PDB file of C-alpha atoms and ligand atoms in Angstrom:
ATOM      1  CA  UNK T  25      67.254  25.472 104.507  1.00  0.00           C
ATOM      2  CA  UNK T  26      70.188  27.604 105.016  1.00  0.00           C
ATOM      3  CA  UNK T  27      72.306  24.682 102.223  1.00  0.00           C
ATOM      4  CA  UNK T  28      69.623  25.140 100.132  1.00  0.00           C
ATOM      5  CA  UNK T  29      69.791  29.102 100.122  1.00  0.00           C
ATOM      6  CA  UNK T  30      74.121  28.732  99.587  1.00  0.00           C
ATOM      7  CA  UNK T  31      73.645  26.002  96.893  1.00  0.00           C
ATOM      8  CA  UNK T  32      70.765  28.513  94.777  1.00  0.00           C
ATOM      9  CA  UNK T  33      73.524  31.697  95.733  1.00  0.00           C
ATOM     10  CA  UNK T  34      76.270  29.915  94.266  1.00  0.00           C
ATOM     11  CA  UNK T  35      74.321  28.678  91.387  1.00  0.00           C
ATOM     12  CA  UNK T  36      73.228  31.738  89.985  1.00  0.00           C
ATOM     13  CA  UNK T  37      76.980  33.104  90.870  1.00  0.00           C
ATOM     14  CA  UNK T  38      78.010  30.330  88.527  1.00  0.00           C
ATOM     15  CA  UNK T  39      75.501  31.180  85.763  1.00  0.00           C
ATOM     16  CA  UNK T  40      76.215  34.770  85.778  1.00  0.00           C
ATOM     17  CA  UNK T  41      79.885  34.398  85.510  1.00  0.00           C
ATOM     18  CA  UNK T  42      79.111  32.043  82.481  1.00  0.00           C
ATOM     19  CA  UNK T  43      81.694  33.528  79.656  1.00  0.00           C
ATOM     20  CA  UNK T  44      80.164  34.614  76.352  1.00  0.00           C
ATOM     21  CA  UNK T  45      81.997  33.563  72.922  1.00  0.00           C
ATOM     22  CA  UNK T  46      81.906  35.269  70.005  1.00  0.00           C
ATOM     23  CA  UNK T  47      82.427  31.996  67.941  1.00  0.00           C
ATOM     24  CA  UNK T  48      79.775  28.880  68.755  1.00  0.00           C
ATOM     25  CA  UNK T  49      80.496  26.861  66.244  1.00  0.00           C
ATOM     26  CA  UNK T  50      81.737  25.704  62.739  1.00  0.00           C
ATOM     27  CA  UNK T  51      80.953  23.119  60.571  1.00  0.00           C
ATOM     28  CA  UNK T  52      83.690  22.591  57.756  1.00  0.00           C
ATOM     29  CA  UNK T  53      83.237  21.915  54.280  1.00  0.00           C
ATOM     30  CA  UNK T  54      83.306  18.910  53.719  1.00  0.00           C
ATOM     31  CA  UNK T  55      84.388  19.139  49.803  1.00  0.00           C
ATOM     32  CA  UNK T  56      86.505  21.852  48.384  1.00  0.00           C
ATOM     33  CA  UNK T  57      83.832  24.107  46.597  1.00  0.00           C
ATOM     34  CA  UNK T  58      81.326  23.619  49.086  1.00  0.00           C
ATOM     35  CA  UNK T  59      80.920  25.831  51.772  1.00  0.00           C
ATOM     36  CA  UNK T  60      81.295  26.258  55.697  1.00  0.00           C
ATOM     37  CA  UNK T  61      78.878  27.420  57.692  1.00  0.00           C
ATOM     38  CA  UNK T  62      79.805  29.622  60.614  1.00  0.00           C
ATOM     39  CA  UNK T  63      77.914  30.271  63.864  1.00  0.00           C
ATOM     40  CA  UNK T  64      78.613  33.562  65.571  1.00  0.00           C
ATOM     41  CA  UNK T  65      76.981  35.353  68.915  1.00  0.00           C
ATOM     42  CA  UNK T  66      77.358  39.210  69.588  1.00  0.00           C
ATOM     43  CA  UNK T  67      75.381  41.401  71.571  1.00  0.00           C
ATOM     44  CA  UNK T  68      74.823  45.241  69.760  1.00  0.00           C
ATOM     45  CA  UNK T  69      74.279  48.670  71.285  1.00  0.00           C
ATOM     46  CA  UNK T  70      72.085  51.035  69.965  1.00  0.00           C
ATOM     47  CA  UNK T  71      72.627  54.057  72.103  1.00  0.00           C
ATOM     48  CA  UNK T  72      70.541  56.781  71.162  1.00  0.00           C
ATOM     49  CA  UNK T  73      70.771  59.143  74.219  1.00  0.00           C
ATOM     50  CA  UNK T  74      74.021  60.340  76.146  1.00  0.00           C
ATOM     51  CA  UNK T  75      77.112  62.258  75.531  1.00  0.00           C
ATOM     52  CA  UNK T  76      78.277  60.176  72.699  1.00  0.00           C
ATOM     53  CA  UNK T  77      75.518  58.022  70.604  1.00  0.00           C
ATOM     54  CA  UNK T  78      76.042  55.363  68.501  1.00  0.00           C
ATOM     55  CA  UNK T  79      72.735  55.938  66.654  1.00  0.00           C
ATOM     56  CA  UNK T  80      71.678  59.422  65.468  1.00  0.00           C
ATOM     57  CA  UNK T  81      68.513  60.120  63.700  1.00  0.00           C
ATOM     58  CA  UNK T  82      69.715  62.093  60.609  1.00  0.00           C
ATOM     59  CA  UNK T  83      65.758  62.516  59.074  1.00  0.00           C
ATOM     60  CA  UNK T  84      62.189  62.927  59.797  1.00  0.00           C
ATOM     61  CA  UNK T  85      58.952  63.576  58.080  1.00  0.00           C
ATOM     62  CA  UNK T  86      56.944  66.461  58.965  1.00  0.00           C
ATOM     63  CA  UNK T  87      54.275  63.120  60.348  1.00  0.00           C
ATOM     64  CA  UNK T  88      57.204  61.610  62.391  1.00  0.00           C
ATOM     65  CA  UNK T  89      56.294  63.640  65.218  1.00  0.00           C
ATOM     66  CA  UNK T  90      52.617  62.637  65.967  1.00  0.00           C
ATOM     67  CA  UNK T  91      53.467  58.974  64.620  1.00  0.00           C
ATOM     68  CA  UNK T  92      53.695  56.332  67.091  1.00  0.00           C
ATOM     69  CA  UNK T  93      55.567  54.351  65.241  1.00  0.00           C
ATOM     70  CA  UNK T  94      57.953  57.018  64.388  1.00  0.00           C
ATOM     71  CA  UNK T  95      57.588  56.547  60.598  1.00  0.00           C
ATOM     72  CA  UNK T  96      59.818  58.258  58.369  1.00  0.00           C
ATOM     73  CA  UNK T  97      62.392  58.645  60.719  1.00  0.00           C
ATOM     74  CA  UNK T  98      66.430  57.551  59.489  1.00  0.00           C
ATOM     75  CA  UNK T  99      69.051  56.717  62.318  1.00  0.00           C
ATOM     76  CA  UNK T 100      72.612  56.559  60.915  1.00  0.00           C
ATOM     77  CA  UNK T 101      74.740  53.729  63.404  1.00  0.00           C
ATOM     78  CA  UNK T 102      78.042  52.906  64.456  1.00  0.00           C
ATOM     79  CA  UNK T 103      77.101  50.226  66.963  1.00  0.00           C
ATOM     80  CA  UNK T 104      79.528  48.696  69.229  1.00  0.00           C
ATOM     81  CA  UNK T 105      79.112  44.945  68.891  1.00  0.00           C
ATOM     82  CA  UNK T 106      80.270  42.635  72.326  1.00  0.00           C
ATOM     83  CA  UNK T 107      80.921  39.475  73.207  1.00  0.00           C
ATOM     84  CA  UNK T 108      78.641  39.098  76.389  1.00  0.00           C
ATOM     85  CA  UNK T 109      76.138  41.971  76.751  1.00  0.00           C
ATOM     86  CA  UNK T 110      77.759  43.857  78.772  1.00  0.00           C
ATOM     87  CA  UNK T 111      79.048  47.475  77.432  1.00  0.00           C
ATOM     88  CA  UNK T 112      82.069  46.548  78.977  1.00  0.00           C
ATOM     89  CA  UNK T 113      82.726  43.078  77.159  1.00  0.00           C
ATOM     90  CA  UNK T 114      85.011  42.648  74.958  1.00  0.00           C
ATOM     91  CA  UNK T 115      84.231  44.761  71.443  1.00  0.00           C
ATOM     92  CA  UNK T 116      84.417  42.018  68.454  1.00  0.00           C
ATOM     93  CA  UNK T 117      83.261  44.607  66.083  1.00  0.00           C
ATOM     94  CA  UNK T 118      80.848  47.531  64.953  1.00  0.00           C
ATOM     95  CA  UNK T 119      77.688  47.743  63.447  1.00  0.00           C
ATOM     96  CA  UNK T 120      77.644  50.485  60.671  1.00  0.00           C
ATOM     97  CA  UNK T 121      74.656  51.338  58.670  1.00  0.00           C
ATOM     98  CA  UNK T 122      71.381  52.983  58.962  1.00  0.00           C
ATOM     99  CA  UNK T 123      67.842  51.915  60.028  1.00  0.00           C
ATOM    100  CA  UNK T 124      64.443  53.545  58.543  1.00  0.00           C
ATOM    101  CA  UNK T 125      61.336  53.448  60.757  1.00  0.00           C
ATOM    102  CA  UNK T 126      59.701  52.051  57.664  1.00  0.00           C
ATOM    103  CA  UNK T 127      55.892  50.213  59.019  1.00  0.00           C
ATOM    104  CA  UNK T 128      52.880  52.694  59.682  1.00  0.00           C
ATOM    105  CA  UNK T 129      51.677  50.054  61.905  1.00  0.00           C
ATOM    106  CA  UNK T 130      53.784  49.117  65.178  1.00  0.00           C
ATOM    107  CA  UNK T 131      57.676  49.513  64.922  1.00  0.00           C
ATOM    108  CA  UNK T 132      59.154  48.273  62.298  1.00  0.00           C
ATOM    109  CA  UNK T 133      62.749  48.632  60.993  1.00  0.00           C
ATOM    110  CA  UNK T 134      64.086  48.270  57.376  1.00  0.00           C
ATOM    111  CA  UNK T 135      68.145  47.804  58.911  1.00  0.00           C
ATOM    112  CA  UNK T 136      70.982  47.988  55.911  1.00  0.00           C
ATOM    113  CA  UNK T 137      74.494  47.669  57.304  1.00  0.00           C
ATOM    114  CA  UNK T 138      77.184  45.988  57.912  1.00  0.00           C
ATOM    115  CA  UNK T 139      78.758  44.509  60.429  1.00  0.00           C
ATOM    116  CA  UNK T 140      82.637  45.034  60.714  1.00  0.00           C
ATOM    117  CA  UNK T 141      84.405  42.789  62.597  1.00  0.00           C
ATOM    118  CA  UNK T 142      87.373  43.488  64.574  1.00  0.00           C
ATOM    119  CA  UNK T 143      88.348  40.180  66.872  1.00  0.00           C
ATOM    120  CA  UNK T 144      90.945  37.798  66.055  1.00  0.00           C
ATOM    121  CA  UNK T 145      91.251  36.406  62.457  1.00  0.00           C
ATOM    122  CA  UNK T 146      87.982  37.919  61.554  1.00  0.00           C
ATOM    123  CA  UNK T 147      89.587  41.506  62.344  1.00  0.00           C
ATOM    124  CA  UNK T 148      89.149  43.424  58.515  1.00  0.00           C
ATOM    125  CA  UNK T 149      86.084  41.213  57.406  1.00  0.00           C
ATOM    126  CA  UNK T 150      82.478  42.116  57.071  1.00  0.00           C
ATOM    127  CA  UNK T 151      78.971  41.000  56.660  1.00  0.00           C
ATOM    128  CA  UNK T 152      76.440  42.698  55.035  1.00  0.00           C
ATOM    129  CA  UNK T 153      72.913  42.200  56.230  1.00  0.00           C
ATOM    130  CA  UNK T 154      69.843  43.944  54.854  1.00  0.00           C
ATOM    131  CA  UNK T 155      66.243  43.156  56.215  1.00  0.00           C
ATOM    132  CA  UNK T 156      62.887  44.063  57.861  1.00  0.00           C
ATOM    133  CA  UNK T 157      62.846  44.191  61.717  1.00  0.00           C
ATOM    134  CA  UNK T 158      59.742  44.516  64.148  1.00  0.00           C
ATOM    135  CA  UNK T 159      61.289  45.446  67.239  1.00  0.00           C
ATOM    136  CA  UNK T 160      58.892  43.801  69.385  1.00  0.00           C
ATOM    137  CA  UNK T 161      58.898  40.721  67.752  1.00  0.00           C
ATOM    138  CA  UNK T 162      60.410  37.923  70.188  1.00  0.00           C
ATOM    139  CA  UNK T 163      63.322  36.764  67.146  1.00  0.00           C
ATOM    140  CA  UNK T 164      63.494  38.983  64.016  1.00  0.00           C
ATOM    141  CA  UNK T 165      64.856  37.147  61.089  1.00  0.00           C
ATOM    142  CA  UNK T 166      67.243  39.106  58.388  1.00  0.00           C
ATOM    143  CA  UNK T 167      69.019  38.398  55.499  1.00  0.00           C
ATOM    144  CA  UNK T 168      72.704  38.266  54.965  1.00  0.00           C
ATOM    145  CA  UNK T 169      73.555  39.383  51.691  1.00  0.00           C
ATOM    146  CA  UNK T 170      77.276  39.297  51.265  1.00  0.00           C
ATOM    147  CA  UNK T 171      80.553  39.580  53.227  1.00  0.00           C
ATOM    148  CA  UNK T 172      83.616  39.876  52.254  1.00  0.00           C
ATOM    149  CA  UNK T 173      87.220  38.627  53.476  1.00  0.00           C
ATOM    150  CA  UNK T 174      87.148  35.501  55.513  1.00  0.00           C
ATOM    151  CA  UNK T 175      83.241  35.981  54.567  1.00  0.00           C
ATOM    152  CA  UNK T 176      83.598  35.943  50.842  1.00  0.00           C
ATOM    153  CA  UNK T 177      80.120  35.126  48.714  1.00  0.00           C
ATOM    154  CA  UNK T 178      78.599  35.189  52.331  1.00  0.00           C
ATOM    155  CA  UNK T 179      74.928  33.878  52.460  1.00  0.00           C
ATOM    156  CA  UNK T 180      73.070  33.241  55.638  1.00  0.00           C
ATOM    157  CA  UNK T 181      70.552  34.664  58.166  1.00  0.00           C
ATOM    158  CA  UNK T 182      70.916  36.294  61.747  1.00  0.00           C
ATOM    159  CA  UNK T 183      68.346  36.207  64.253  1.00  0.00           C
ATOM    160  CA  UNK T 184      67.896  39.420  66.544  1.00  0.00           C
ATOM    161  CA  UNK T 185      66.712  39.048  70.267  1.00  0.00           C
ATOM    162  CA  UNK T 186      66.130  42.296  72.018  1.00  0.00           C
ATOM    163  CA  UNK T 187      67.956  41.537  75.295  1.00  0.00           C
ATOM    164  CA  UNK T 188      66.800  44.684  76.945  1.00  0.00           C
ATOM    165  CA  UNK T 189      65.390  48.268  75.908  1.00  0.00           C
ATOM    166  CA  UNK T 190      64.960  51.083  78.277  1.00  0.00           C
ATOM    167  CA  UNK T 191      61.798  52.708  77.705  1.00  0.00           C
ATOM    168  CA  UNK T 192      63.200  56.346  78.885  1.00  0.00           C
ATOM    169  CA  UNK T 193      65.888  56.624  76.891  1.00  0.00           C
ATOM    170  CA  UNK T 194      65.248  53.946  74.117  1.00  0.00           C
ATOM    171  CA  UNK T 195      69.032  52.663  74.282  1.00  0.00           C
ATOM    172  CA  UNK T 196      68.739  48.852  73.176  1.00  0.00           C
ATOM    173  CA  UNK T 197      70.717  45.918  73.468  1.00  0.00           C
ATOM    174  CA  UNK T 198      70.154  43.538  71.157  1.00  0.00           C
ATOM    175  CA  UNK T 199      71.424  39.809  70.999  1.00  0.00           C
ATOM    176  CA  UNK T 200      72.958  38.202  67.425  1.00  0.00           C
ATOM    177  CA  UNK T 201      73.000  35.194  65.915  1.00  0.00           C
ATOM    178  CA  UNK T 202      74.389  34.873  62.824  1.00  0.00           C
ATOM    179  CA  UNK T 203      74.378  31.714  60.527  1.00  0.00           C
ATOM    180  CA  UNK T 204      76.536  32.454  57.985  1.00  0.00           C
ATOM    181  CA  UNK T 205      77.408  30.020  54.872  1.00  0.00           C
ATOM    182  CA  UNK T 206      81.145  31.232  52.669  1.00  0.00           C
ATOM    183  CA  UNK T 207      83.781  30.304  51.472  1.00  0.00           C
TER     184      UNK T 207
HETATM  185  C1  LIG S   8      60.093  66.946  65.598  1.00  0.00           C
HETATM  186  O1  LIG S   8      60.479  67.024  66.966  1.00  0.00           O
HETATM  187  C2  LIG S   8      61.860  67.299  67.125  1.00  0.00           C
HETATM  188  C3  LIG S   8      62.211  67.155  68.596  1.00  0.00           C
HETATM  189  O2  LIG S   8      61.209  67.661  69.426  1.00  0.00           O
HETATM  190  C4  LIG S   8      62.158  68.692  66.577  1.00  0.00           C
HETATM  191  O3  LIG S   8      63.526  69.006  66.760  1.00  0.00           O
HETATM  192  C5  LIG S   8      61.834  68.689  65.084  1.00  0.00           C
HETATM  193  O4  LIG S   8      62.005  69.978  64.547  1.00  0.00           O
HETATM  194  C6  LIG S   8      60.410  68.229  64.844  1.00  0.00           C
HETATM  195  N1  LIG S   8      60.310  67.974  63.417  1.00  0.00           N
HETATM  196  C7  LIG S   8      59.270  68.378  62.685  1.00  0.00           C
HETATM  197  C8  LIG S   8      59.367  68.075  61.231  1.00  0.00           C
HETATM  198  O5  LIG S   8      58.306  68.930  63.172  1.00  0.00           O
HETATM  199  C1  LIG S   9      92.689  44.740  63.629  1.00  0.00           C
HETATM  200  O1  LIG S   9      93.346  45.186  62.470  1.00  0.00           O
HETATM  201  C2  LIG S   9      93.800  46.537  62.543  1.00  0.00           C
HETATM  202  C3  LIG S   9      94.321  46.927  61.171  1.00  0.00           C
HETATM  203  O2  LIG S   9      95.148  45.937  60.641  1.00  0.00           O
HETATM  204  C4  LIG S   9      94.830  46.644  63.653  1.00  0.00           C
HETATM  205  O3  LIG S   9      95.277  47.985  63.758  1.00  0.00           O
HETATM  206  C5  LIG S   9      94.174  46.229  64.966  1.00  0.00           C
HETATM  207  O4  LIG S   9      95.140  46.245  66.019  1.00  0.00           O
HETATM  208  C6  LIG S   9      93.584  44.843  64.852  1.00  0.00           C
HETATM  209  N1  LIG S   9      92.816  44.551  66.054  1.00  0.00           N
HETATM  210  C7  LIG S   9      92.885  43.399  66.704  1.00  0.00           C
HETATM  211  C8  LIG S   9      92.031  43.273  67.917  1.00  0.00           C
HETATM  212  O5  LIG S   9      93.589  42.473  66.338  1.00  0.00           O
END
C-alpha cells in the first residue's frame, strides 16, 4: 500500500515537472513554393484586475452594465504569452489587440490582434489572428489571417482552451494552439 502511495507521489511529481515547448512540431515543405506548416503551444494571460493589467476595458454602452454578457464592452490587450502556464514561464511573446464583447446571448468575443513573438528565431515576427470566441466553449476555433517575417503569407487556425478563469477577478489563462501554414 505504502509502494503504491510513493509510485502515484512520484508519478504526478513526474507529470507536473513535464516541460512545456513553445514549438511541437514542423512539417517542411516538401517542394520549393509550397508551404510549411508550423505547430506552436503558448499559454496567454488576460489579467484584468491588479496593479498592472494586461487587459483594460477602454468602452462601454450605456446597456453594458445590466448585460450579462457584458455587450458592448472593448478591452484593449497586451497579453503576456508563456511557454507552460505558469506566469512565471518563460515569455515567448505578447498578445496585442483588442477584444469586443460582441454576442447578446452568452459571452462571446470578436478578438483582432496579433500575436508578437519574442523567443528565439521567431523574436520580430507576428501573426495576425482575427475571429469569434465563446468563452465557454470547450475549444474556440479562429482564423489566422496573416503574419509576417518568418510567418510571411501566414494562413492557419489556432484553437483556444481556457485553462483556468477565476470567477472573482475574471483573470484568464488561456491555452494556444496554433497551426500555421507560410512560407
Ligand atoms: C458602468 O459601471 C462602471 C463601473 O461600476 C462605471 O464606472 C461606469 O460609469 C458605468 N457605465 C455606464 C455607462 O453606466
Ligand atoms: C528580440 O529582439 C530584440 C530586438 O532585436 C532584442 O532586443 C531582444 O533581446 C531579442 N530577444 C530575445 C529573447 O532574443
Amino acid at each position: 500500500m505504502f509502494k503504491l502511495l510513493l509510485l502515484l507521489l512520484t508519478t504526478t511529481t513526474i507529470l507536473a515537472q513535464q516541460p512545456y515547448s513553445f514549438l511541437q512540431g514542423q512539417k517542411p515543405a516538401t517542394k520549393p513554393h509550397h508551404k510549411k506548416l508550423t505547430h506552436l503551444r503558448f499559454f496567454w494571460h488576460d489579467i484584468v484586475s491588479g496593479r498592472s493589467p494586461t487587459s483594460v476595458p477602454v468602452a462601454r454602452a450605456a446597456s453594458t452594465n445590466t448585460s450579462s454578457s457584458f455587450f458592448g464592452q472593448v478591452n484593449v490587450i497586451d497579453n503576456p504569452l508563456t511557454e507552460g502556464p505558469a506566469m512565471a514561464s518563460k515569455l515567448v511573446g505578447r498578445a496585442q489587440g483588442l477584444y469586443a464583447l460582441a454576442s447578446q446571448e452568452g459571452i462571446g468575443l470578436l478578438m483582432a490582434m496579433n500575436f508578437a513573438f519574442l523567443d528565439g528565431k521567431y523574436n520580430g515576427s507576428s501573426i495576425t489572428v482575427l475571429g469569434r470566441n465563446m468563452v465557454f466553449t470547450a475549444v474556440r476555433e479562429m482564423p489566422v489571417i496573416g503574419g509576417s517575417g518568418l510567418f510571411r503569407l501566414a494562413q492557419g487556425y489556432v484553437q483556444a482552451k481556457t485553462y483556468t478563469f477565476d470567477m472573482k477577478n475574471m483573470n484568464a489563462v488561456v491555452e494556444y494552439n496554433c497551426f500555421v501554414l507560410h512560407h
